[in-house]
Short mmCIF file of C-alpha atoms in Angstrom, two decimals:
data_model
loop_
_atom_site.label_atom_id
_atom_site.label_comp_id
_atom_site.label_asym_id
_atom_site.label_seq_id
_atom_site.Cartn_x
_atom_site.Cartn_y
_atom_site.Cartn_z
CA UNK R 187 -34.74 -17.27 34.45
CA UNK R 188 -33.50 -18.36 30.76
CA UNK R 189 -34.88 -15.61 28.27
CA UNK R 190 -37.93 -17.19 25.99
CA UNK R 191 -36.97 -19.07 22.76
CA UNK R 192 -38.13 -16.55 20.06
CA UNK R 193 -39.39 -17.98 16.82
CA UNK R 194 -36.60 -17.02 14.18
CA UNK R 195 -39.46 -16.99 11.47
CA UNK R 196 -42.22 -14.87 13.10
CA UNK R 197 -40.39 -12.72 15.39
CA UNK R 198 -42.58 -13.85 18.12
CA UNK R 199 -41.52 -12.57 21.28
CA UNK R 200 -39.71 -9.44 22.29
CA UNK R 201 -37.17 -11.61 24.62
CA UNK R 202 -34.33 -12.26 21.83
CA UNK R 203 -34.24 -10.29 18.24
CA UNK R 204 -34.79 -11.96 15.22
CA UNK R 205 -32.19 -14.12 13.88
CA UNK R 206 -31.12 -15.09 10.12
CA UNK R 207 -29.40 -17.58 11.24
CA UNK R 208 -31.85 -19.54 12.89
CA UNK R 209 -35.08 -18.34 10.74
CA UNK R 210 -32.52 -20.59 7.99
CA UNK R 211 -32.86 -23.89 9.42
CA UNK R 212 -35.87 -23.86 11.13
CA UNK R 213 -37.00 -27.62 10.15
CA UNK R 214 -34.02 -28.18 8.48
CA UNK R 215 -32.29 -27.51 5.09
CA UNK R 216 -33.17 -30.05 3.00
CA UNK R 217 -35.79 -32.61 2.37
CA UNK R 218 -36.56 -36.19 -0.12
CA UNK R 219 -38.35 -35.46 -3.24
CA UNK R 220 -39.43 -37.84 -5.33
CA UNK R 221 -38.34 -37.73 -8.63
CA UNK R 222 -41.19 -39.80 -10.11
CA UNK R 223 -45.09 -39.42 -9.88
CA UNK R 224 -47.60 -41.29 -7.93
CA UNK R 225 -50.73 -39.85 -9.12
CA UNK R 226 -52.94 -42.69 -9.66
CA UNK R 227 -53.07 -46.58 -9.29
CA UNK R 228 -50.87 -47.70 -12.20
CA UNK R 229 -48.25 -44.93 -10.92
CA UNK R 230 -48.74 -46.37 -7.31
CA UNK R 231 -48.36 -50.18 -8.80
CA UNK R 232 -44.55 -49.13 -11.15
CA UNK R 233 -43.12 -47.04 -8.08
CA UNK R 234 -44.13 -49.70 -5.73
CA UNK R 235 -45.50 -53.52 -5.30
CA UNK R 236 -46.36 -54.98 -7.68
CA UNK R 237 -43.19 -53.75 -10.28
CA UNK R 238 -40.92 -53.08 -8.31
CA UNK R 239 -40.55 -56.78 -7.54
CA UNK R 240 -39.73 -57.01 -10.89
CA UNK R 241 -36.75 -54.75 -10.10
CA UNK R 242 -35.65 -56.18 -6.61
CA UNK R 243 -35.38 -59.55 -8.78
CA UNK R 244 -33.30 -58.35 -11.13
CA UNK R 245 -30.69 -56.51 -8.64
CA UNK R 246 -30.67 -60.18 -6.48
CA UNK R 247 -29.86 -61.94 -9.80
CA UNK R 248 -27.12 -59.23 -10.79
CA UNK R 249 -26.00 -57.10 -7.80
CA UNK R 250 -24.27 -54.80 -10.45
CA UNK R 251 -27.92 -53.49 -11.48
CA UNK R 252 -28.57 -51.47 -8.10
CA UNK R 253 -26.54 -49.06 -9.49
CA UNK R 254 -28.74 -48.54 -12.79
CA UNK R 255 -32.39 -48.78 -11.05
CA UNK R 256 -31.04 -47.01 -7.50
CA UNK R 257 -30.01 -43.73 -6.60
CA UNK R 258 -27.23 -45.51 -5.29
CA UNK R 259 -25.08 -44.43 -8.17
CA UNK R 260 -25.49 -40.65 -7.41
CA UNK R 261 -26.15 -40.35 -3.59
CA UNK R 262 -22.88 -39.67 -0.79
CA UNK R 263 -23.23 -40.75 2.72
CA UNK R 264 -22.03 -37.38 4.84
CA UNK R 265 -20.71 -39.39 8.11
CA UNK R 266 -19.23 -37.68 11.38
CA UNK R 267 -19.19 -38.18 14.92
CA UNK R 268 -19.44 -34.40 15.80
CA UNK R 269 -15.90 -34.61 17.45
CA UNK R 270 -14.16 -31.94 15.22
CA UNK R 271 -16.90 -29.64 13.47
CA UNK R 272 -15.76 -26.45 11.88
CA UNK R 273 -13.98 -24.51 15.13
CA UNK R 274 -16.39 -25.29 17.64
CA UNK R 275 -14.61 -29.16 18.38
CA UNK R 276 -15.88 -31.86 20.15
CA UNK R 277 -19.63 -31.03 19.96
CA UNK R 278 -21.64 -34.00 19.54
CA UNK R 279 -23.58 -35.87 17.10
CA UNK R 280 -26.65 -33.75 17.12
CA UNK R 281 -25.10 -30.28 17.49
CA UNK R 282 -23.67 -31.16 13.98
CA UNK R 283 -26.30 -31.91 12.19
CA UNK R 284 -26.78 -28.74 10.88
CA UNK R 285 -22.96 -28.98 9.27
CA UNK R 286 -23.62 -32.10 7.55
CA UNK R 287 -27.35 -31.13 6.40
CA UNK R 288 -24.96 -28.00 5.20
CA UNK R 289 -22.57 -30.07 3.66
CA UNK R 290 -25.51 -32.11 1.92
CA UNK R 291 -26.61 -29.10 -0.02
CA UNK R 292 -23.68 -28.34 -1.03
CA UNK R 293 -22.51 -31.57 -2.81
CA UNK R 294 -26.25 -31.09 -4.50
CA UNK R 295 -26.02 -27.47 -5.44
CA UNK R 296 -22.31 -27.81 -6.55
CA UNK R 297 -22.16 -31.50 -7.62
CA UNK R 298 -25.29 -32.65 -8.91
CA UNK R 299 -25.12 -34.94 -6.28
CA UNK R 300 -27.72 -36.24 -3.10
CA UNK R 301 -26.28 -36.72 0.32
CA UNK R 302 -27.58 -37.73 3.15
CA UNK R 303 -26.16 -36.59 6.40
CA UNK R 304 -25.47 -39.50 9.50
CA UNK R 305 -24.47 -38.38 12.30
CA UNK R 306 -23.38 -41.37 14.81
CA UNK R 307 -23.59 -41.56 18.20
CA UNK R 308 -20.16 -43.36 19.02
CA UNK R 309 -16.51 -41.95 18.87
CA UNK R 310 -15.04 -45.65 18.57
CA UNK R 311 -12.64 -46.23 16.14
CA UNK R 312 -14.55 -50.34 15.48
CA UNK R 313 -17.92 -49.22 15.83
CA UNK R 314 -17.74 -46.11 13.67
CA UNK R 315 -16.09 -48.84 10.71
CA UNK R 316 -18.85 -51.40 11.56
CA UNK R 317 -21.33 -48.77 11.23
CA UNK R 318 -20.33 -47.46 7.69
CA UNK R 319 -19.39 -50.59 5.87
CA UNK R 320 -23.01 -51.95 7.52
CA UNK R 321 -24.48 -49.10 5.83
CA UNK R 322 -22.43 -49.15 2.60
CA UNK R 323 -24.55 -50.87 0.42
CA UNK R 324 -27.47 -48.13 0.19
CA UNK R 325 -24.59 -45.52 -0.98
CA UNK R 326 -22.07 -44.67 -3.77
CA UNK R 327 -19.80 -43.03 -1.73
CA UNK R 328 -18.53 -41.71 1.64
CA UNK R 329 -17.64 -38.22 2.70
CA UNK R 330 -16.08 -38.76 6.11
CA UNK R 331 -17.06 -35.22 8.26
CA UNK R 332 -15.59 -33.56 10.86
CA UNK R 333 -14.10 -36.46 12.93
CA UNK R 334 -11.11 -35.52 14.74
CA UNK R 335 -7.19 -36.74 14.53
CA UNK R 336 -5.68 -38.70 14.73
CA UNK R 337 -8.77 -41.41 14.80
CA UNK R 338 -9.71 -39.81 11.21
CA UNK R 339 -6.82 -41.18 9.96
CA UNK R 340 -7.61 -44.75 10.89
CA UNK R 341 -11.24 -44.74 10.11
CA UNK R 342 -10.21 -43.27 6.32
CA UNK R 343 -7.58 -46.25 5.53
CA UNK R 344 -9.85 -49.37 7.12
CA UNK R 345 -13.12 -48.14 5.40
CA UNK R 346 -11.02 -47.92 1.87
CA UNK R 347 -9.61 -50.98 2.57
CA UNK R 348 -12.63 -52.51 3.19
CA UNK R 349 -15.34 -50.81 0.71
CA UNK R 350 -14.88 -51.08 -3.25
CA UNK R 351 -16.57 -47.32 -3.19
CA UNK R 352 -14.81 -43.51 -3.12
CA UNK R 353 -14.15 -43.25 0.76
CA UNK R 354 -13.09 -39.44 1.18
CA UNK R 355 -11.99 -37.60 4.08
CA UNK R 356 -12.76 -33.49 3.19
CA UNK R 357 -11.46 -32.09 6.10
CA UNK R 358 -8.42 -33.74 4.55
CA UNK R 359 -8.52 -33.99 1.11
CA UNK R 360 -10.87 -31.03 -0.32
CA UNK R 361 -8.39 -28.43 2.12
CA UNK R 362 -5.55 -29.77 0.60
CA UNK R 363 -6.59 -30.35 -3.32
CA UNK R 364 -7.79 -26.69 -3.12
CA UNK R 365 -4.37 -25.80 -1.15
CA UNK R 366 -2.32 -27.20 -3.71
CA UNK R 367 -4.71 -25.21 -6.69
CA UNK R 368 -3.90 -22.02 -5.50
CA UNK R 369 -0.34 -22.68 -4.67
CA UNK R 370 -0.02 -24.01 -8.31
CA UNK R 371 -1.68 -20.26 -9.65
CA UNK R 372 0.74 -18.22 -7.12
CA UNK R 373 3.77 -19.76 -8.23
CA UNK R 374 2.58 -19.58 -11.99
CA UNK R 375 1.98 -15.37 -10.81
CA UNK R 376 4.98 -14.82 -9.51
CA UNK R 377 7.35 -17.03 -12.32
CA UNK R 378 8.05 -19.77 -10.09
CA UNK R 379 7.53 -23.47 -10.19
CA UNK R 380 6.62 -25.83 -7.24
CA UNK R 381 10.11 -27.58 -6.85
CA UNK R 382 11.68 -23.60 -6.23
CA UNK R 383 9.47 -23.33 -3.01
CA UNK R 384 9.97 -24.58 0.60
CA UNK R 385 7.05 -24.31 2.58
CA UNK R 386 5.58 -24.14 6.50
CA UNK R 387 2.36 -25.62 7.43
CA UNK R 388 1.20 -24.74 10.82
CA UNK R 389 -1.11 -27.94 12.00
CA UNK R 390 0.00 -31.00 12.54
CA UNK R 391 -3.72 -32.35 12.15
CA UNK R 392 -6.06 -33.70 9.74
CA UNK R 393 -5.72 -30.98 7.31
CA UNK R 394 -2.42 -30.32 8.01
CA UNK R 395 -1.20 -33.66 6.68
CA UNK R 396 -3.10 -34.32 3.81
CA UNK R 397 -1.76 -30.69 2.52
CA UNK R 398 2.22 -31.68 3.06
CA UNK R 399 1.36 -34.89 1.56
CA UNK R 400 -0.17 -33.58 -1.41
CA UNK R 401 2.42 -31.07 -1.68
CA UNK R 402 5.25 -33.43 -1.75
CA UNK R 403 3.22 -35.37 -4.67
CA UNK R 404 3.08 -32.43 -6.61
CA UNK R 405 7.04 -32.02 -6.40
CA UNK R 406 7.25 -29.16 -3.99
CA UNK R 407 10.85 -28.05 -2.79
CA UNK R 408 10.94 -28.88 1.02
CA UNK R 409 7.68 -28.82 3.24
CA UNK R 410 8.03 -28.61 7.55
CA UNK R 411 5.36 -29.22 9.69
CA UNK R 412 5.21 -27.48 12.59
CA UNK R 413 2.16 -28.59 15.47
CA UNK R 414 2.43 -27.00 19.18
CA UNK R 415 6.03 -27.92 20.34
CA UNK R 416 7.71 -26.89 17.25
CA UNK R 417 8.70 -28.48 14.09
CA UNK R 418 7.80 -32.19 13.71
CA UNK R 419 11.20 -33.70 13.03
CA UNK R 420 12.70 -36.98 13.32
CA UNK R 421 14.61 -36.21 16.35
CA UNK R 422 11.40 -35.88 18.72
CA UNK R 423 10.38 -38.47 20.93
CA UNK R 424 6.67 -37.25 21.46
CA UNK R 425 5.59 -37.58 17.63
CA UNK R 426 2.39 -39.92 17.40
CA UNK R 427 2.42 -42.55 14.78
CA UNK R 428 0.99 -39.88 12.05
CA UNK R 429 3.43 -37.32 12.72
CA UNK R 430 6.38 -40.28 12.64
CA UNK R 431 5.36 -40.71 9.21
CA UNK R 432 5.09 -37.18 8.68
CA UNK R 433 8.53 -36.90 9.87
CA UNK R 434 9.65 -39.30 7.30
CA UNK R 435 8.89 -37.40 4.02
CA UNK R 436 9.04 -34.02 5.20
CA UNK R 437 11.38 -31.56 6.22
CA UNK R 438 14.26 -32.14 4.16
CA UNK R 439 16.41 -28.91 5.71
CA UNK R 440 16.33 -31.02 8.76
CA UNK R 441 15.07 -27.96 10.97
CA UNK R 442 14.39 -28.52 14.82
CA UNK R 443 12.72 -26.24 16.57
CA UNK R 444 9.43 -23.64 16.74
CA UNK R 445 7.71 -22.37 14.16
CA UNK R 446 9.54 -18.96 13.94
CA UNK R 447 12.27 -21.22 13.12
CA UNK R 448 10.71 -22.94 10.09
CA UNK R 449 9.17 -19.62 8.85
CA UNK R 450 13.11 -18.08 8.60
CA UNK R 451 13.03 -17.40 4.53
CA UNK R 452 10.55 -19.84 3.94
CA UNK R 453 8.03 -18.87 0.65
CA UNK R 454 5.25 -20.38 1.75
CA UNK R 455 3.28 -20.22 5.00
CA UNK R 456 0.44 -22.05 5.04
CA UNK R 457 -1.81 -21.98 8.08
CA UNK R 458 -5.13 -24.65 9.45
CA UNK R 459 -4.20 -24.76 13.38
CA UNK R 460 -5.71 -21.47 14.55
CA UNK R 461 -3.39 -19.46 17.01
CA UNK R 462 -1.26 -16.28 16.00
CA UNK R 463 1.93 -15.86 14.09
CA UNK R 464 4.20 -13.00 15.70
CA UNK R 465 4.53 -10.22 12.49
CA UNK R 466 8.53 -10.73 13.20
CA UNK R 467 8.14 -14.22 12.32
CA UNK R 468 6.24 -13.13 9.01
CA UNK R 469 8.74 -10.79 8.34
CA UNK R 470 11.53 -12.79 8.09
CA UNK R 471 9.69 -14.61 5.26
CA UNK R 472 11.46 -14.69 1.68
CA UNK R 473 10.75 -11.79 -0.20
CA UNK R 474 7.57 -12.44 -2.68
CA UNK R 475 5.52 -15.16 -0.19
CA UNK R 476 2.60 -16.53 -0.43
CA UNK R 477 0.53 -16.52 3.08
CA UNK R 478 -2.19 -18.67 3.27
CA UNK R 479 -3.84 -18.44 6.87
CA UNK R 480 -7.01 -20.74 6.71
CA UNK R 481 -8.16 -20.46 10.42
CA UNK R 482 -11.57 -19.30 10.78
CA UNK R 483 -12.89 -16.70 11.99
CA UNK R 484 -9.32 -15.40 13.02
CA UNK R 485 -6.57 -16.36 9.96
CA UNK R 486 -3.28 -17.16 11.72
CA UNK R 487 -1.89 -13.70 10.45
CA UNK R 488 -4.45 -11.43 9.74
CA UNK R 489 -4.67 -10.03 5.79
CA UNK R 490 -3.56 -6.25 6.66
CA UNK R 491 -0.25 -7.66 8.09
CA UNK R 492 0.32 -10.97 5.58
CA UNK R 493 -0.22 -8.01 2.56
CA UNK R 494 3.27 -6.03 4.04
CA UNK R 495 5.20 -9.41 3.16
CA UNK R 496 3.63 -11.48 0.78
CA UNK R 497 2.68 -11.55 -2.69
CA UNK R 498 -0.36 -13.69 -2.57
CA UNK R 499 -2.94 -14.22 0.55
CA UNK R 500 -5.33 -16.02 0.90
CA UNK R 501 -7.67 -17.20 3.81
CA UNK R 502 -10.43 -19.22 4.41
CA UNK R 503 -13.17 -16.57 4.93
CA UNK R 504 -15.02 -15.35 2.11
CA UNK R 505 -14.87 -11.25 3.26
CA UNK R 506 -11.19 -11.77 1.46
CA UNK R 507 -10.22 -12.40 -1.94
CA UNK R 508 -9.02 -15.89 -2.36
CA UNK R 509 -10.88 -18.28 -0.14
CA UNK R 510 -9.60 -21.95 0.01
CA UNK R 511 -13.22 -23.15 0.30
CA UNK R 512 -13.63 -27.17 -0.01
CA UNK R 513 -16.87 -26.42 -2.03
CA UNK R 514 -14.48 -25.72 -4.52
CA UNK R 515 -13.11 -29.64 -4.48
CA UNK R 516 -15.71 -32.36 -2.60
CA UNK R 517 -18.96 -31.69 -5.23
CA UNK R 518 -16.57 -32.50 -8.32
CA UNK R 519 -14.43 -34.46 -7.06
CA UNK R 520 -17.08 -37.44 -5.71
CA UNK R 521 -19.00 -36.45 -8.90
CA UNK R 522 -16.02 -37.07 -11.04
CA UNK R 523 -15.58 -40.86 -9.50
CA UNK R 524 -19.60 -41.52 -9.06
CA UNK R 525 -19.80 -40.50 -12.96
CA UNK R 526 -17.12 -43.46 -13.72
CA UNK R 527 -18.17 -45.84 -10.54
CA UNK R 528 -14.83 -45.69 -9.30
CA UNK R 529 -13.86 -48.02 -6.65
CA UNK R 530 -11.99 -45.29 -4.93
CA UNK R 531 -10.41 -41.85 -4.67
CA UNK R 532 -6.59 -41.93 -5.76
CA UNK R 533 -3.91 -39.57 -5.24
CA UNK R 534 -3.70 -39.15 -8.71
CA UNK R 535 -7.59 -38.23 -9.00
CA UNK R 536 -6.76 -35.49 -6.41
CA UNK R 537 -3.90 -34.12 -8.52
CA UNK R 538 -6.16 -34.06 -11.43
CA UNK R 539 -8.53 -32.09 -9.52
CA UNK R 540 -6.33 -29.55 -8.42
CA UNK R 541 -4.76 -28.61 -11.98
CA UNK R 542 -8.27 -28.54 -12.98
CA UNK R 543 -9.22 -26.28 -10.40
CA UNK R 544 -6.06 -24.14 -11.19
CA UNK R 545 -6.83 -23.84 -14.73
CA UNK R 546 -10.33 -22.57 -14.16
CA UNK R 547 -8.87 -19.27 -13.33
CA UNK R 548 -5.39 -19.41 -15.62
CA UNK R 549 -6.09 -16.33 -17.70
CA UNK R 550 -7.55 -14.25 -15.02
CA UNK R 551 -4.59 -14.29 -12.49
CA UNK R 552 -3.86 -11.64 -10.29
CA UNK R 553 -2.90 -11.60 -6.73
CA UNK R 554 -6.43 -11.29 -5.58
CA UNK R 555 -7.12 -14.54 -8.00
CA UNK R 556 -5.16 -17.55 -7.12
CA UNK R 557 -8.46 -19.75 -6.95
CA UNK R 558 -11.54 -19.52 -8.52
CA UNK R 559 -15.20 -18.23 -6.33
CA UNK R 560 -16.88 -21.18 -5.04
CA UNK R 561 -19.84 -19.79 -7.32
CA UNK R 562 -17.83 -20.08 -10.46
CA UNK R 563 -20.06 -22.27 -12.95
CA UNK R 564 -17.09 -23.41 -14.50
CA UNK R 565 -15.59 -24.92 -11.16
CA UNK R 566 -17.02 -29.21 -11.21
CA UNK R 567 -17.69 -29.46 -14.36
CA UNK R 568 -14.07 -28.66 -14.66
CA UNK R 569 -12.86 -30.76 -11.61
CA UNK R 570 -15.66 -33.67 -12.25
CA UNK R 571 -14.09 -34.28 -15.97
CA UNK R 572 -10.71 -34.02 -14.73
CA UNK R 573 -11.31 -36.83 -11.89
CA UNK R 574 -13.54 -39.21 -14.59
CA UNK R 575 -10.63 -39.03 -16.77
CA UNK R 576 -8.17 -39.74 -13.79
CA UNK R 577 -10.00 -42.41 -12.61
CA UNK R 578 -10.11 -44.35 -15.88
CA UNK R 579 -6.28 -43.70 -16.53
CA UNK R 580 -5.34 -45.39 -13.41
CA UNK R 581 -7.70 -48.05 -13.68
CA UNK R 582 -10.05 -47.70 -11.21
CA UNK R 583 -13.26 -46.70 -13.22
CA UNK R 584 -15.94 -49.21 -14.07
CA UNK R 585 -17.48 -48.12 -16.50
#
């Protein structure tokens, strides 16, 4: 017999022990709140029928208007399919609900800016597009969640394509703007410059590309990408269409092989596939790395033996100095291009975000301070200036 649900809040039974965890989001994490009053009649008759006629009229006569008398110009749909969240995978629309009410909360805390989580119920390439760009016109922006490769990929280009609002994939995008951030402070640390390094990302996925192509925007030396077999190089006949592409801009040493191969006096190992690096492997790093191993719970090489070799490391937990958290990135960076209406997220918004994020921390840097906390006040105001002013230089603000 299953032991009896206890009730996280009370501490009900004596079958399971209380639980933080779940005593948390009991009934959720978030909730609407109206942010004007209905106290009386004449509140009752603004807020609703009769006035707001008045307004409906004027948004069918000039569309543009929505965004002025709407929250549509400060509210982010959070979409996923629940095929990719955090380390647990392929779990389902409704076991990842709490992640995107999560997520939610955080673009508000952080950004200044509402969400509202969706989780669908279809993995389909057509029918998650056809569901979004349906949906589109009650938002200002859309933070793709959790939704595995290589069909993130896909559903990322044809909903920018097809929607004149910021489309943004974080599992992509935030991981590799913050990436790039603390790369940028390491090298400044150690009296290097981006071009000097050649770098190893192990993950061939959705983070995994979006960090070598960022990279390779910001002018680093040589990038390889290694996924299971080995390093993804033109010479394989097993690459998917992503990795093909990946082939073609990376990996300009022309290595073939595993990953112990790539890693061979390589100053940069950067790590979002999970697994374990043999410590030989590390060792035969260039002298002065940088180790970032961004698996969670269990970073690719664990701090105590990344410290022996490296210079800088940094994970993705928060129990070590230097966490690449996204929370750092996704608040500012759709607050940034909701502040100027921007029709979308450029690559040059992203870079703007990143130096911005970098220079947060630029007279405090030490090798335990590559990257700034994620509860650094400073952090999107910083990033959501830098991304309004991006957007406007490359022509994509509208107003």
């Amino acid at each position: 017999m299953a032991a009896e649900i206890v009730n996280p809040r009370t501490d009900s039974t004596t079958e399971e022990p209380f639980d933080a965890a779940f005593a948390l989001h009991r009934g959720g994490k978030m909730a609407v709140q109206a942010t004007v009053p209905v106290r009386d009649t004449a509140d009752l008759s603004l807020a609703y029928t009769p006035g707001v006629a008045k307004v409906c009229s004027a948004i069918a006569e000039n569309p543009e208007l929505v965004h002025d008398y709407t929250w549509k110009s400060n509210v982010v749909a959070v979409v996923t399919d629940g095929t990719a969240v955090l380390g647990l995978g392929d779990i389902g629309p409704e076991a990842s609900l709490p992640v995107m009410e999560g997520k939610a909360i955080l673009f508000k805390q952080f950004g200044g800016v509402d969400a509202v989580p969706i989780a669908l119920a279809t993995t389909d390439v057509d029918e998650i597009v056809e569901t979004v760009v349906r949906l589109a016109p009650s938002f200002g922006g859309v933070n793709l969640e959790d939704i595995s490769a290589p069909r993130c990929f896909e559903i990322e280009k044809r909903l920018q394509e097809e929607l004149d609002i910021p489309v943004f994939h974080d599992d992509q995008h935030g991981t590799a703007v913050v990436t790039l951030a603390a790369l940028r402070n390491a090298s400044v640390l150690t009296g290097r410059s981006l071009g000097q390094l050649r770098a190893v990302i192990s993950g061939a996925g959705a983070a995994g590309v979006a960090i070598a192509k960022i990279l390779i925007e910001a002018g680093i030396g040589d990038v390889a990408v290694c996924d299971r077999k080995g390093i993804v190089s033109a010479d394989r006949d097993d690459l998917t269409a992503i990795k093909r592409e990946v082939a073609g801009f990376t990996n300009k040493a022309g290595l073939v092989g595993p990953l112990e191969t790539a890693l061979k006096g390589a100053d940069v190992f950067i790590g979002v596939s999970g697994g374990t690096v043999p410590e030989p492997a590390v060792a035969s790093m260039a002298e002065g790395a940088f180790i970032f191993a961004m698996a969670n719970p269990n970073p690719e090489i664990h701090p105590d033996i990344a410290h022996k070799y490296a210079a800088v490391v940094a994970t993705g937990r928060s129990d070590f100095p230097n966490q690449i958290n996204n929370v750092l990135a996704f608040p500012g960076i759709f607050a940034g291009a909701l502040q100027v209406r921007a029709s979308r997220i450029t690559e040059g918004m992203k870079l703007a975000a990143a130096e911005a994020l970098a220079a947060v921390v630029a007279d405090e840097l030490s090798a335990e301070c590559v990257i700034p906390s994620p509860f650094d006040e400073r952090v999107a105001p910083a990033v959501t200036a830098a991304v309004a002013a991006a957007a406007r230089a490359e022509g994509v603000a509208r107003r």
